[in-house]
Structures are given as C-alpha cells and as structure tokens.
PDB file of C-alpha atoms in Angstrom:
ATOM      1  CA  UNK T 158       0.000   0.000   0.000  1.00 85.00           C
ATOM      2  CA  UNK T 159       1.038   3.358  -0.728  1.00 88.00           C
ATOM      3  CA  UNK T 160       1.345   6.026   1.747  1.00 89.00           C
ATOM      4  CA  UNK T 161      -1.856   8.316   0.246  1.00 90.00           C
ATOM      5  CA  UNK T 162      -4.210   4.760   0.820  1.00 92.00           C
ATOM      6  CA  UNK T 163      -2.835   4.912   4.712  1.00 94.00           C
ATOM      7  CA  UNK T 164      -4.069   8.720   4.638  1.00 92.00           C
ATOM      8  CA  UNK T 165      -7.432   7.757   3.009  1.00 93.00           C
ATOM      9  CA  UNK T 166      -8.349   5.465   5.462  1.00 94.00           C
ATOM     10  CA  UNK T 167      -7.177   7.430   8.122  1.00 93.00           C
ATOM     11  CA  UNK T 168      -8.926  10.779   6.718  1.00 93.00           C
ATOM     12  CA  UNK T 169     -12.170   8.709   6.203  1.00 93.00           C
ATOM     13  CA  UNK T 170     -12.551   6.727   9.151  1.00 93.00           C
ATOM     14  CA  UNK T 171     -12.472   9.838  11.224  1.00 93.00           C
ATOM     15  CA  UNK T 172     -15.146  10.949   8.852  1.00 91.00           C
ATOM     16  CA  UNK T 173     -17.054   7.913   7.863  1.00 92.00           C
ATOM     17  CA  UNK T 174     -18.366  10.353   4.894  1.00 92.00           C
ATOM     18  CA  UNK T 175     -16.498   9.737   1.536  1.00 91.00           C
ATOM     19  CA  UNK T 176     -17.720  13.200   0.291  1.00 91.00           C
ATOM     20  CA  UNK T 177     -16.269  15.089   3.528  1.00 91.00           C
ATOM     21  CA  UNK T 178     -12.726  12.515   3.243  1.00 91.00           C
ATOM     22  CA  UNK T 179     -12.821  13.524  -0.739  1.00 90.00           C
ATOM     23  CA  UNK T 180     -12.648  17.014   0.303  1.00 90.00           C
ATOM     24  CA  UNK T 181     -10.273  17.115   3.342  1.00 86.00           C
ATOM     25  CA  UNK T 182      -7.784  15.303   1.043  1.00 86.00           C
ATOM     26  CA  UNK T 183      -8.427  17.366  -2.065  1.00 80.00           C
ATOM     27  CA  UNK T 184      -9.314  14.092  -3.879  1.00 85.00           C
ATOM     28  CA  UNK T 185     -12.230  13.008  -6.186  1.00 90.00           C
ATOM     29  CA  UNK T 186     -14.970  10.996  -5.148  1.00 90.00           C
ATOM     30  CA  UNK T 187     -14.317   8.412  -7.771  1.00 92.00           C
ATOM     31  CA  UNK T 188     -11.149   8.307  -7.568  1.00 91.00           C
ATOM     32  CA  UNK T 189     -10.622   7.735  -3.484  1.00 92.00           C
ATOM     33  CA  UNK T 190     -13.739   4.747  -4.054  1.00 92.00           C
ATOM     34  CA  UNK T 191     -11.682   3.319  -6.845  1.00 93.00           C
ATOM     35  CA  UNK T 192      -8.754   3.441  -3.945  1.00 93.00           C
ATOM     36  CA  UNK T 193     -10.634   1.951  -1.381  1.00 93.00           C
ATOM     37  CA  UNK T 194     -11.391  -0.949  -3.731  1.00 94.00           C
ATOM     38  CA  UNK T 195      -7.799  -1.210  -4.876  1.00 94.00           C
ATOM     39  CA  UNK T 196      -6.858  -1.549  -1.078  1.00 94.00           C
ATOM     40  CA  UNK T 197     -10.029  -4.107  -0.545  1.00 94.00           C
ATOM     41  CA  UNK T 198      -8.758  -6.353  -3.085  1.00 94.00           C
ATOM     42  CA  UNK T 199      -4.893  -6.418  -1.856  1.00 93.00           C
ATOM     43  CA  UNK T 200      -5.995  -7.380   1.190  1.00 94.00           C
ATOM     44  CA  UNK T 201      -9.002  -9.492  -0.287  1.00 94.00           C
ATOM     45  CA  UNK T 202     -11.381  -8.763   2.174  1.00 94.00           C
ATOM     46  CA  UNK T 203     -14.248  -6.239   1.868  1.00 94.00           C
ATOM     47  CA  UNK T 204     -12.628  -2.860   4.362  1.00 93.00           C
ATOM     48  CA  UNK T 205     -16.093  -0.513   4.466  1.00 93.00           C
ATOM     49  CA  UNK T 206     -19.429  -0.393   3.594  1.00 92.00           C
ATOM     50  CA  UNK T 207     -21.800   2.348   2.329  1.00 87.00           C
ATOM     51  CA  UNK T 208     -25.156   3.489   3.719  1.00 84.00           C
ATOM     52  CA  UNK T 209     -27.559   6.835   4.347  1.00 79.00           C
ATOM     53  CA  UNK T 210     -25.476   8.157   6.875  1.00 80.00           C
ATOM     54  CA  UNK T 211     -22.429   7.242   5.323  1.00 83.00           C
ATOM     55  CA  UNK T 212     -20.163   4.657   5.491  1.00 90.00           C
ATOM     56  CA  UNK T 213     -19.276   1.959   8.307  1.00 92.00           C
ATOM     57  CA  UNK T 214     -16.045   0.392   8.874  1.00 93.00           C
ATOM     58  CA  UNK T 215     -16.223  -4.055   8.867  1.00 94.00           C
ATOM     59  CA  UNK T 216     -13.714  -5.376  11.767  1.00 94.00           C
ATOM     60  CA  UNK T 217     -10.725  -5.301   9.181  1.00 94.00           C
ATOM     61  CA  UNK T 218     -11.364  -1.967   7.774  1.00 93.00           C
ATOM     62  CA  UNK T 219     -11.118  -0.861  11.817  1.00 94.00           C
ATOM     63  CA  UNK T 220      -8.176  -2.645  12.147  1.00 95.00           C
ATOM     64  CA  UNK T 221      -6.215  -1.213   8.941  1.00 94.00           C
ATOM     65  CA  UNK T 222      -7.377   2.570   9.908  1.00 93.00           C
ATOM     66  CA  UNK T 223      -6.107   1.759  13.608  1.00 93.00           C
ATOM     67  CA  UNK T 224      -2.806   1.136  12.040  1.00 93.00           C
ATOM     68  CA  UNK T 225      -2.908   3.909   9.916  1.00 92.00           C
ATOM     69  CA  UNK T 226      -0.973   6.500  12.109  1.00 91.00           C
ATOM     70  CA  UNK T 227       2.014   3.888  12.799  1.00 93.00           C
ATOM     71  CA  UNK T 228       2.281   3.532   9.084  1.00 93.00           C
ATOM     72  CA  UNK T 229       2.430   7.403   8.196  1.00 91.00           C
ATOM     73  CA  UNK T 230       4.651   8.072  11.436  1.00 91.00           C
ATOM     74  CA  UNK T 231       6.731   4.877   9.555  1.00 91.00           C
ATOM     75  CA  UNK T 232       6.637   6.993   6.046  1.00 89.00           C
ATOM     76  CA  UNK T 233       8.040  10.551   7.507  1.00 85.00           C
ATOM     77  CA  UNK T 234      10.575   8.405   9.457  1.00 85.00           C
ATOM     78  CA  UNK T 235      11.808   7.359   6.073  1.00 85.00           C
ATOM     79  CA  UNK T 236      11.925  10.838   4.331  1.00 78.00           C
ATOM     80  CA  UNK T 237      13.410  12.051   7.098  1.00 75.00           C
ATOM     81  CA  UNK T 238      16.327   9.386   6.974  1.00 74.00           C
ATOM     82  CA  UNK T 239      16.667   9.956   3.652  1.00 74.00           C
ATOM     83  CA  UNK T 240      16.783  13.458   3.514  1.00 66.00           C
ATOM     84  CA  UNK T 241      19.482  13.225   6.500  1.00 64.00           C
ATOM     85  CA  UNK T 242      21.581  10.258   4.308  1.00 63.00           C
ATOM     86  CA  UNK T 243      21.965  13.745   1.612  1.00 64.00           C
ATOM     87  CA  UNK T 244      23.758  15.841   4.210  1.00 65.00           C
ATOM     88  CA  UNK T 245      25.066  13.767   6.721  1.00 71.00           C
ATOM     89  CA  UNK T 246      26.875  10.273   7.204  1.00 80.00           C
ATOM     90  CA  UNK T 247      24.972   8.326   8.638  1.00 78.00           C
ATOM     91  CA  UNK T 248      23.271   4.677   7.475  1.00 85.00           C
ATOM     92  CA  UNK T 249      24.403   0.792   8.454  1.00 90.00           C
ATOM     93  CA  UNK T 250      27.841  -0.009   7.390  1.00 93.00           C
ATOM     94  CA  UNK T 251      28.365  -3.675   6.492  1.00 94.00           C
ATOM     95  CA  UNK T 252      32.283  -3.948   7.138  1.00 95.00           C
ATOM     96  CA  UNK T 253      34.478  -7.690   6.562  1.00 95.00           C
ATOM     97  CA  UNK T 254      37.107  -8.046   8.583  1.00 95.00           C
ATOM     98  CA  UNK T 255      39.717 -10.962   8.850  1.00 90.00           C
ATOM     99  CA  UNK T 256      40.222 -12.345  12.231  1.00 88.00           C
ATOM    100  CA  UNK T 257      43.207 -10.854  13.904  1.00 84.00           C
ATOM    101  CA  UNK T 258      42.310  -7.413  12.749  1.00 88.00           C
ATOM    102  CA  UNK T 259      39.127  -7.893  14.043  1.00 88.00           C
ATOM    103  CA  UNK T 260      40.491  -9.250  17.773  1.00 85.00           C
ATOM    104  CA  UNK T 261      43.432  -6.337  17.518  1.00 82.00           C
ATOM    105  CA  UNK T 262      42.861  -3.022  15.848  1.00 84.00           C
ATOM    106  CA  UNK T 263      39.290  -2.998  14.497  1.00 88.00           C
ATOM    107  CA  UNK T 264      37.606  -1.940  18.648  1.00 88.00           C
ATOM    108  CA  UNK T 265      39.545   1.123  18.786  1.00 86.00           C
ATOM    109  CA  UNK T 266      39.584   2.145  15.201  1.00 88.00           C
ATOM    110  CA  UNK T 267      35.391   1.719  15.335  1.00 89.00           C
ATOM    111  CA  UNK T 268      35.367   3.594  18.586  1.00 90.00           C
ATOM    112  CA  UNK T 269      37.330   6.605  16.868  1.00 90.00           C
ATOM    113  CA  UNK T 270      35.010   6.625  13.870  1.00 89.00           C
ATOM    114  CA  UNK T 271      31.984   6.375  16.397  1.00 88.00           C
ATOM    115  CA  UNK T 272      32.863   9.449  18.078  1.00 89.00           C
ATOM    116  CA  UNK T 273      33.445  11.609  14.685  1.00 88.00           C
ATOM    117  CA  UNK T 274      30.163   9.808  13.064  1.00 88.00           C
ATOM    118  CA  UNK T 275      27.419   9.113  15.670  1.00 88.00           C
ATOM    119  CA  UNK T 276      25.044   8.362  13.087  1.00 85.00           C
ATOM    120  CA  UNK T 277      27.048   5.070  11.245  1.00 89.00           C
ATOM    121  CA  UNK T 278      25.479   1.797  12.875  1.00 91.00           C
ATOM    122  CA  UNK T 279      27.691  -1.128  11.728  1.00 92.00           C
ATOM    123  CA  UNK T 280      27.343  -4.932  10.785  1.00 94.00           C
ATOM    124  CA  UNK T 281      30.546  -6.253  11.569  1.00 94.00           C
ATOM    125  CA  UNK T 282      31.228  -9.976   9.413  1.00 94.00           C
ATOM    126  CA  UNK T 283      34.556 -11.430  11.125  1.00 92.00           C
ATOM    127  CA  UNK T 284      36.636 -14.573   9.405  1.00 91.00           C
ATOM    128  CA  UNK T 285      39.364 -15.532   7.091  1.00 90.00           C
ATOM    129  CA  UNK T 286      40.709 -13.328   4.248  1.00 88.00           C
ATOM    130  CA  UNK T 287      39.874 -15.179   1.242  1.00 87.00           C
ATOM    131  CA  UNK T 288      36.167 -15.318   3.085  1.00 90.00           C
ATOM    132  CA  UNK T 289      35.886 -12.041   3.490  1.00 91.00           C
ATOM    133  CA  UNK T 290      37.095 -11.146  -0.247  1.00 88.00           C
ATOM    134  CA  UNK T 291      34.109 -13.132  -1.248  1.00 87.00           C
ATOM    135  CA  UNK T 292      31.897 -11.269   0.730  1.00 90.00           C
ATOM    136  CA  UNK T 293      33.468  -8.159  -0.836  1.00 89.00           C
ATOM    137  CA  UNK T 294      32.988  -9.566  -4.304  1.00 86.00           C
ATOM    138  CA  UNK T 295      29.467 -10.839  -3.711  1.00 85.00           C
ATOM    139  CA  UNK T 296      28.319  -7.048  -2.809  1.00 89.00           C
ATOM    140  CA  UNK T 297      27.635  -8.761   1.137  1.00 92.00           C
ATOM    141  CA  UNK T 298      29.406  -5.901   2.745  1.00 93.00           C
ATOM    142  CA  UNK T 299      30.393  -2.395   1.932  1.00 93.00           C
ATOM    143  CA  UNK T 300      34.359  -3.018   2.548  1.00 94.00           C
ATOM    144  CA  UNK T 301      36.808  -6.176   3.574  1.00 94.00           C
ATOM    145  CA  UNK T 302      40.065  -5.653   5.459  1.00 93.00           C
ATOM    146  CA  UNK T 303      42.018  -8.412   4.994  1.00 91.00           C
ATOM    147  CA  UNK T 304      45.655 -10.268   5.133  1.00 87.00           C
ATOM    148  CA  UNK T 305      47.585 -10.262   2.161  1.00 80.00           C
ATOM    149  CA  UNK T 306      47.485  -9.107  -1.669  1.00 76.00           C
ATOM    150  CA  UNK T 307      44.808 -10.766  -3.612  1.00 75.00           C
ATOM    151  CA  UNK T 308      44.231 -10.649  -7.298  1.00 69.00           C
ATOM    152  CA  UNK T 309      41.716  -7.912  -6.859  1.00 67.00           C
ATOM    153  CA  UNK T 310      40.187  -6.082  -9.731  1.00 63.00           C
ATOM    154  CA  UNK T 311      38.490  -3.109  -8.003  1.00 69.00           C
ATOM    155  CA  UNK T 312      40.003  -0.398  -5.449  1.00 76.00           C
ATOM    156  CA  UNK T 313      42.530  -1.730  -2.591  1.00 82.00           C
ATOM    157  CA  UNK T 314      44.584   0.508  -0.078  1.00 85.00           C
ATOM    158  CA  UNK T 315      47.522  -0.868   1.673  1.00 86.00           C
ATOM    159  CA  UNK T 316      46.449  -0.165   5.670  1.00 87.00           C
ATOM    160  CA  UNK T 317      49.386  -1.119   7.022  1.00 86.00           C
ATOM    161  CA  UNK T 318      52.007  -3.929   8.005  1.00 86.00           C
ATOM    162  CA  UNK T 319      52.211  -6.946  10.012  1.00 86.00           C
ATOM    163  CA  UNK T 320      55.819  -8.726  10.583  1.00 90.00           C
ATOM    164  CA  UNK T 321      55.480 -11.679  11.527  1.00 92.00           C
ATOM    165  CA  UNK T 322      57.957 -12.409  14.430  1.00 93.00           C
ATOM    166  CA  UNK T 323      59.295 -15.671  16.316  1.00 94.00           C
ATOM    167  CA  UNK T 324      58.302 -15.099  20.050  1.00 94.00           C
ATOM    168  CA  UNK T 325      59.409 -16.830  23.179  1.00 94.00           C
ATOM    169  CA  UNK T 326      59.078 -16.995  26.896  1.00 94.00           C
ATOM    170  CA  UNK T 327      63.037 -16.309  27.224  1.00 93.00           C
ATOM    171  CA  UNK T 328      65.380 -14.909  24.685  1.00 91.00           C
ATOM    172  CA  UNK T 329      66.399 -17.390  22.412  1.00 90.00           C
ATOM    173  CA  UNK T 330      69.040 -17.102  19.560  1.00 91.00           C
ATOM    174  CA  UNK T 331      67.791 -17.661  15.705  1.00 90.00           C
ATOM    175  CA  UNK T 332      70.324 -20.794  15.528  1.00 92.00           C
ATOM    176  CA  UNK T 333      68.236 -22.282  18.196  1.00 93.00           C
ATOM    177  CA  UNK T 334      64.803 -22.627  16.802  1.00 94.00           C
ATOM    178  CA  UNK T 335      65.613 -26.112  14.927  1.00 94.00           C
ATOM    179  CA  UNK T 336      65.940 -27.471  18.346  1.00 94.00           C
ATOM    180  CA  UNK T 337      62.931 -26.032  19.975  1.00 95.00           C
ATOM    181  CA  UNK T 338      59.403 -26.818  20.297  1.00 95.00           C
ATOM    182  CA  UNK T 339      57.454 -24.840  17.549  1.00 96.00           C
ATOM    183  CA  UNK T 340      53.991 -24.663  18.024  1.00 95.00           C
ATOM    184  CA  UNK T 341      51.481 -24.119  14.724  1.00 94.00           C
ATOM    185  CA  UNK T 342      47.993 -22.961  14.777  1.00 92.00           C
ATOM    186  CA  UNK T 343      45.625 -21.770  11.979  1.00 88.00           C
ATOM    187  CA  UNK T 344      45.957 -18.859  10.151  1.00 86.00           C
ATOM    188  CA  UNK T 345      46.010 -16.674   6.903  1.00 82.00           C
ATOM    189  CA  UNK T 346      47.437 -18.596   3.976  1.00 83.00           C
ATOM    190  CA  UNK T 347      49.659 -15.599   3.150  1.00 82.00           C
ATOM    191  CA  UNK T 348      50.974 -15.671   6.268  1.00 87.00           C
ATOM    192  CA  UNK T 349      51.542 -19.095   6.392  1.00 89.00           C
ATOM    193  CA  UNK T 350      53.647 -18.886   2.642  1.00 90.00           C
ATOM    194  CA  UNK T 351      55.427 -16.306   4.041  1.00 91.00           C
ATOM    195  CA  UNK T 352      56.703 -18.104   7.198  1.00 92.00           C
ATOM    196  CA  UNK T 353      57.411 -21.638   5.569  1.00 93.00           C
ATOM    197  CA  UNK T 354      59.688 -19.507   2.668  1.00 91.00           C
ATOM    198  CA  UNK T 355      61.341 -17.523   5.501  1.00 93.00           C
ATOM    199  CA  UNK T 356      62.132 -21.104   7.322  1.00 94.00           C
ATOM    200  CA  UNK T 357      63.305 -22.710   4.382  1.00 93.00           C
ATOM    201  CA  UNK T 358      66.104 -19.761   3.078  1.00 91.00           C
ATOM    202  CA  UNK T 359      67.360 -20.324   6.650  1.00 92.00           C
ATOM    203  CA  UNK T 360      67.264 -23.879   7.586  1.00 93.00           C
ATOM    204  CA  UNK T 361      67.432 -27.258   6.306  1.00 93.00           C
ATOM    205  CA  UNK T 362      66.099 -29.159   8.138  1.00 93.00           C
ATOM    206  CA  UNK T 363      62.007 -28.703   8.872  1.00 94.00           C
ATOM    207  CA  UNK T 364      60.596 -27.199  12.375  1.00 94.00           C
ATOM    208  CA  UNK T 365      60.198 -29.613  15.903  1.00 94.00           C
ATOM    209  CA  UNK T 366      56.243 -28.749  15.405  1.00 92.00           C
ATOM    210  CA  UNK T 367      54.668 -30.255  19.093  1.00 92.00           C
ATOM    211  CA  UNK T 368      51.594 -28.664  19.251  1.00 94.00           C
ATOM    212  CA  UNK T 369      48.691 -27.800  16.894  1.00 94.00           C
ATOM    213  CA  UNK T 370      46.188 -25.105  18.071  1.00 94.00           C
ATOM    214  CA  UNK T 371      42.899 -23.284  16.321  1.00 89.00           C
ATOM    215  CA  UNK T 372      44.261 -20.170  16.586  1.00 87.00           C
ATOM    216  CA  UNK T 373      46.854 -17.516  17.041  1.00 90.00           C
ATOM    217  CA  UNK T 374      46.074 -16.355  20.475  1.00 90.00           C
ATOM    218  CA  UNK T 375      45.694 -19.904  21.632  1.00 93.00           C
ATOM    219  CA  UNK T 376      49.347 -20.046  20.180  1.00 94.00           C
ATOM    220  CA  UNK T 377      50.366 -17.086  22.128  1.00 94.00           C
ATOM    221  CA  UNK T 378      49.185 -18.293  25.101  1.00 94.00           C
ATOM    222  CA  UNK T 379      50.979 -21.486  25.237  1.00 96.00           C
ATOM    223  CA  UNK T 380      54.295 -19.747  23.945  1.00 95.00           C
ATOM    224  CA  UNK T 381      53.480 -17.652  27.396  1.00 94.00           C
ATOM    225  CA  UNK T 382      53.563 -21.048  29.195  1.00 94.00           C
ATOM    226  CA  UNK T 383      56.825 -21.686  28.123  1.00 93.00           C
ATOM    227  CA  UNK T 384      56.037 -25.397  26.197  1.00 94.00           C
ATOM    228  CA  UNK T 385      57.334 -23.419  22.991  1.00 94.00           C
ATOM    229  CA  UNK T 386      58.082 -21.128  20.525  1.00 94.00           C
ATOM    230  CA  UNK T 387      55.910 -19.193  17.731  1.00 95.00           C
ATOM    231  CA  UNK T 388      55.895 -17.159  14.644  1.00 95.00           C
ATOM    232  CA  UNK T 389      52.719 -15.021  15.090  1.00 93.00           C
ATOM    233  CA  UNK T 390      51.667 -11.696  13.621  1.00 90.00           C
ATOM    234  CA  UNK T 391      53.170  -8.808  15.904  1.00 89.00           C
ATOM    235  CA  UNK T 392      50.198  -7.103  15.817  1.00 85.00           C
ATOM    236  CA  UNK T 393      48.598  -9.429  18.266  1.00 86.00           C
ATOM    237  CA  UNK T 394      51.626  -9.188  21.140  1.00 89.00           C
ATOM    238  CA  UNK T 395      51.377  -6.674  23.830  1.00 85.00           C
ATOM    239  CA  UNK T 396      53.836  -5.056  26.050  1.00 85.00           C
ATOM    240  CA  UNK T 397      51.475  -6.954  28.529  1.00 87.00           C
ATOM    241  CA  UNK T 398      52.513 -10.070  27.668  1.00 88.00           C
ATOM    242  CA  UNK T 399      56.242 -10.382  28.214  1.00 91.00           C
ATOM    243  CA  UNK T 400      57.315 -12.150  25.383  1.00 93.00           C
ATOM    244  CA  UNK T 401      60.594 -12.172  23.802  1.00 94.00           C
ATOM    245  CA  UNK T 402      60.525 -11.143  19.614  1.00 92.00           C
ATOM    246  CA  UNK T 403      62.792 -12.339  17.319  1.00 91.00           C
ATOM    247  CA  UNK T 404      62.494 -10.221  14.562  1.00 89.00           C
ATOM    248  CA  UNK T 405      62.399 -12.092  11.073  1.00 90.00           C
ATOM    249  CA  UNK T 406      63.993 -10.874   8.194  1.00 90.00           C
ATOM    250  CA  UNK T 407      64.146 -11.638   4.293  1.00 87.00           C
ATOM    251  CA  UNK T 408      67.624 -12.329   2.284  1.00 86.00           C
ATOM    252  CA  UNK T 409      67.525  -7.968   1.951  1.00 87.00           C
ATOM    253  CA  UNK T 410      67.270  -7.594   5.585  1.00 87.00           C
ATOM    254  CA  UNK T 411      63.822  -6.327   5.805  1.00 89.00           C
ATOM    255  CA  UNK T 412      61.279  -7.200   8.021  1.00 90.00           C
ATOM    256  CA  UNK T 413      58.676  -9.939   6.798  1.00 90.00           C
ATOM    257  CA  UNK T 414      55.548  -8.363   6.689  1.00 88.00           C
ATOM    258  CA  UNK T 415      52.089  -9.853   5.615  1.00 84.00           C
ATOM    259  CA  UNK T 416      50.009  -6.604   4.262  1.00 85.00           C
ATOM    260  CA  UNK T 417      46.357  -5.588   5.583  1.00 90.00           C
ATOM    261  CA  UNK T 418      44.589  -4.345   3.112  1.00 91.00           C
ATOM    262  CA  UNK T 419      41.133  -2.231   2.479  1.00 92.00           C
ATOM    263  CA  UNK T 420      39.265  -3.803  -0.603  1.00 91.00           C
ATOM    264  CA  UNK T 421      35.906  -2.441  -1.824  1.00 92.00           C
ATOM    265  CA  UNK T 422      33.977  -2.131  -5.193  1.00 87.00           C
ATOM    266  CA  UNK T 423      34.926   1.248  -6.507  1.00 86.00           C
ATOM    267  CA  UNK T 424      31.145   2.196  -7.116  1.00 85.00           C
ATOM    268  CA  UNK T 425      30.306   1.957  -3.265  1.00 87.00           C
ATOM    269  CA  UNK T 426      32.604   4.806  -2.751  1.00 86.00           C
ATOM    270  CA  UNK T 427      29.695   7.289  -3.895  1.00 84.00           C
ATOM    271  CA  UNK T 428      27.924   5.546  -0.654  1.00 86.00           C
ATOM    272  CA  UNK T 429      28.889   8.718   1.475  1.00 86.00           C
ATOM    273  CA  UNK T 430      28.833   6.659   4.695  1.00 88.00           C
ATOM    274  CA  UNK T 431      31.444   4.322   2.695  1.00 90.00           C
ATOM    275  CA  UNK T 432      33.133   7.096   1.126  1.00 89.00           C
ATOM    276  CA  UNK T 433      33.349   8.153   4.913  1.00 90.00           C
ATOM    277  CA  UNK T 434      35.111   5.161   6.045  1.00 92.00           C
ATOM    278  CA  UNK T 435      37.157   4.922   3.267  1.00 91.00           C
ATOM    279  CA  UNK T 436      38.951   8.160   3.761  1.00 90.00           C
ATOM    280  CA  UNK T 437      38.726   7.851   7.610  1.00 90.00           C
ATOM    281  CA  UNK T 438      41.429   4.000   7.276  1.00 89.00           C
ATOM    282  CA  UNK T 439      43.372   6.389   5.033  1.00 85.00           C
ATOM    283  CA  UNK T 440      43.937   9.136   7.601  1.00 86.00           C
ATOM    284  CA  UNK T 441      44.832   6.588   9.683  1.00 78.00           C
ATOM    285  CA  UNK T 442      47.182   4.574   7.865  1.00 71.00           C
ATOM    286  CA  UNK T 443      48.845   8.177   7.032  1.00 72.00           C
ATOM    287  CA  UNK T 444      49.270   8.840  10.779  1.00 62.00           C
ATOM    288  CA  UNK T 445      50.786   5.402  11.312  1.00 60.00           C
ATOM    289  CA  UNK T 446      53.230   5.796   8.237  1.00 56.00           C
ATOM    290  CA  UNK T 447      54.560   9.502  10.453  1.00 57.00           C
ATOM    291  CA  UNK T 448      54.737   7.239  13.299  1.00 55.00           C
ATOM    292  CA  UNK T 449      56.740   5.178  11.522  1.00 51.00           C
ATOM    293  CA  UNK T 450      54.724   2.112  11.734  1.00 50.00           C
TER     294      UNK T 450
END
C-alpha cells in the first residue's frame, strides 16, 4: 500500500463520509472509491461499507485505519532518513574483517570513527581473508580488510604492516629454533607462505612442530607457558605479555611483513557513509606511516 491509501483510510474513518474525506484530502470521489477498492482487493477482504449516513467500517477496515498512524509516522521516518543520508553520514555499514584485525585493531579504530560519526550503525562480518574477499565480491558488505594481496580487480589501499615475528618466553638465539618446540595454529594462507619460505632460506632441516592449536592467540598463550616457541603476527603481542621477539627478516634484511589491506567495489565509494570510512582507514594509515609504523 502506498502512503496516500494509509491517509485515506485514516482521513475517512475519522469521517465515515467519503464526500467530507474527498474534500479534506483534495481528492475526487471516484477516484478515493476506486482506492478503497484497490486496497479491498490487496488485502481481499471487503474494508467498508456504504449506507444513508455514510459509510461503516467491517472489523478489518477498523483494524487497517487503527494502524494507519504507525504507518504514516513509519513513512516521515523514512523521508526524514533519507533526507538526512543527503547531508550527513549516517546509514548501516556492512564492514568484513579478517580475524586478527578484528580481535586487535578494528575496537579502537570503530570507537574513533563512532565518536566523529554518531550516526554510522555497523554490521561487523569477522573470518578468514579469502572469506571475506568473497563477501566483498558478492556485494555482502560495503568493505573487507584483509591479510595479504589478492588478485583484486576493483580499489585496494595498503592499511598497514604486520611482521610476523618468532616469540618466546626467554630470549632465544635464531640458531636455536631447529631445536625447539614450535607450536602451529591456523591462520592466513599468506601468512603461512610467508613463514614456511622464511624457514626454508634459513634452515634445512624442517621445524620440531609439538603442538597444533585453532588459533593464534591460543598459540600465544601457550608460547606464554613456556612449552614453545611461535611465529605469530606482531600485531597481536602486547607489552602486557612479556614475550621475547625475534624479529624475522628476508635475504635484503627487511622485516617480513604480511600486508592488511582495504578492498571495496569502486562504485560503493559514492555511498557517502562508505566514502566516509574509506577516507577515515586512510587518515589513519597516514598517521601510522609519520609514526613510523
């Protein structure tokens, strides 16, 4: 139903007089009866029926004009959104994230962008990279922030880096890690390429793997323990968690870094509430870059 036949019934059920609704409304009298019959047959039930004194509302015809000022209050709710979507930012932003950026950087970063846009509510989908580039590719959310460079035909913004790093309960020498427990958990396939290359262009033999875990932080946590060594993402140790980092380096000396990434179809950048978090992860990766991150 459109929002004039909510106004109609309203209009003539405080009436019950089609000539005095006709007027009020500036409408025809033919023209609101042939509504009132449109509306009858949608809902396939007779709504009001005519007599001397004008017309009398059946049980469902008092039940659709009850509703009648919920459904108008719904309609100006909606022009009013929309006409605030045109001049402010505001609207639900479906965001992809992959896991550790969700469990490390993503609270803060949303609580920043909270305070500048009060309006943005957010859907927040959390899992693997190559997951969450589906999602991005299937138009399921707005944006994906994931691990690693993927073959990605749209608009991508490098966010920032993540070296991987060996980490220990005590300080341990590089020669040493042959020798000591390693322990493996789940993660990004990048990640995972990255560390098994880095392994192999330093030793020859493979790693003393004892323990296979779900996750990185389960990882972490045993590696606080002190059953074993890990190479995890530095972006999920803490000052907090007094851990000794071995710093891993390529053949050139440099850091080993897995990227994070923003992907997102370049047509939802006209979304202005996408448009907003776009530039906002920009800012931010700027500030890091000064920081020297």
């Amino acid at each position: 139903m459109e929002e004039r036949d909510w106004q109609i019934l309203k209009t003539l059920f405080a009436h019950r007089n089609i000539t005095r609704a006709a007027e009020e409304l500036y409408l025809s009298q033919p023209y609101l009866t042939k509504r009132l019959r449109q509306i009858e047959e949608t809902f396939g039930t007779e709504i009001v029926r005519r007599g001397r004194r004008g017309v009398s509302f059946t049980p469902q015809g008092e039940y659709l004009a009850g509703q009648a000022d919920r459904m108008l209050d719904r309609f100006a709710q909606i022009r009013k959104n929309v006409m605030r979507m045109k001049t402010e930012v505001a609207g639900t932003l479906k965001i992809g994230v992959s896991n550790h950026f969700s469990r490390n950087h993503l609270p803060h970063l949303l609580n920043r962008l909270r305070r500048q846009y009060p309006q943005i509510d957010y859907q927040v989908h959390a899992g693997w990279s190559r997951e969450i580039i589906g999602m991005v590719n299937n138009r399921q959310v707005h944006v994906g922030i994931v691990n690693g460079d993927f073959n990605w035909v749209h608009q991508a913004e490098r966010l920032m880096n993540d070296p991987l790093v060996a980490v220990s309960k005590r300080e341990i020498r590089k020669d040493e890690l042959p020798d000591l427990t390693r322990i493996e958990y789940q993660t990004e396939h990048h990640s995972e390429k990255l560390a098994e290359q880095w392994w192999e262009e330093n030793f020859c033999r493979p790693p003393k793997t004892g323990f296979h875990v779900d996750k990185a932080d389960t990882a972490k946590e045993l590696v606080k323990s002190g059953v074993g060594y890990a190479i995890l993402p530095e972006m999920i140790i803490g000052d907090s968690d007094r851990l000794y980092r071995h710093e891993i380096t390529g053949r050139d000396g440099l850091p080993i870094s897995s990227g994070i990434y923003l992907y997102y179809p370049e047509e939802f950048r006209e979304i202005r509430l996408v448009g907003a978090f776009i530039n906002f992860m920009k800012t931010e990766h700027e500030d890091q870059q000064k920081q020297g991150y």
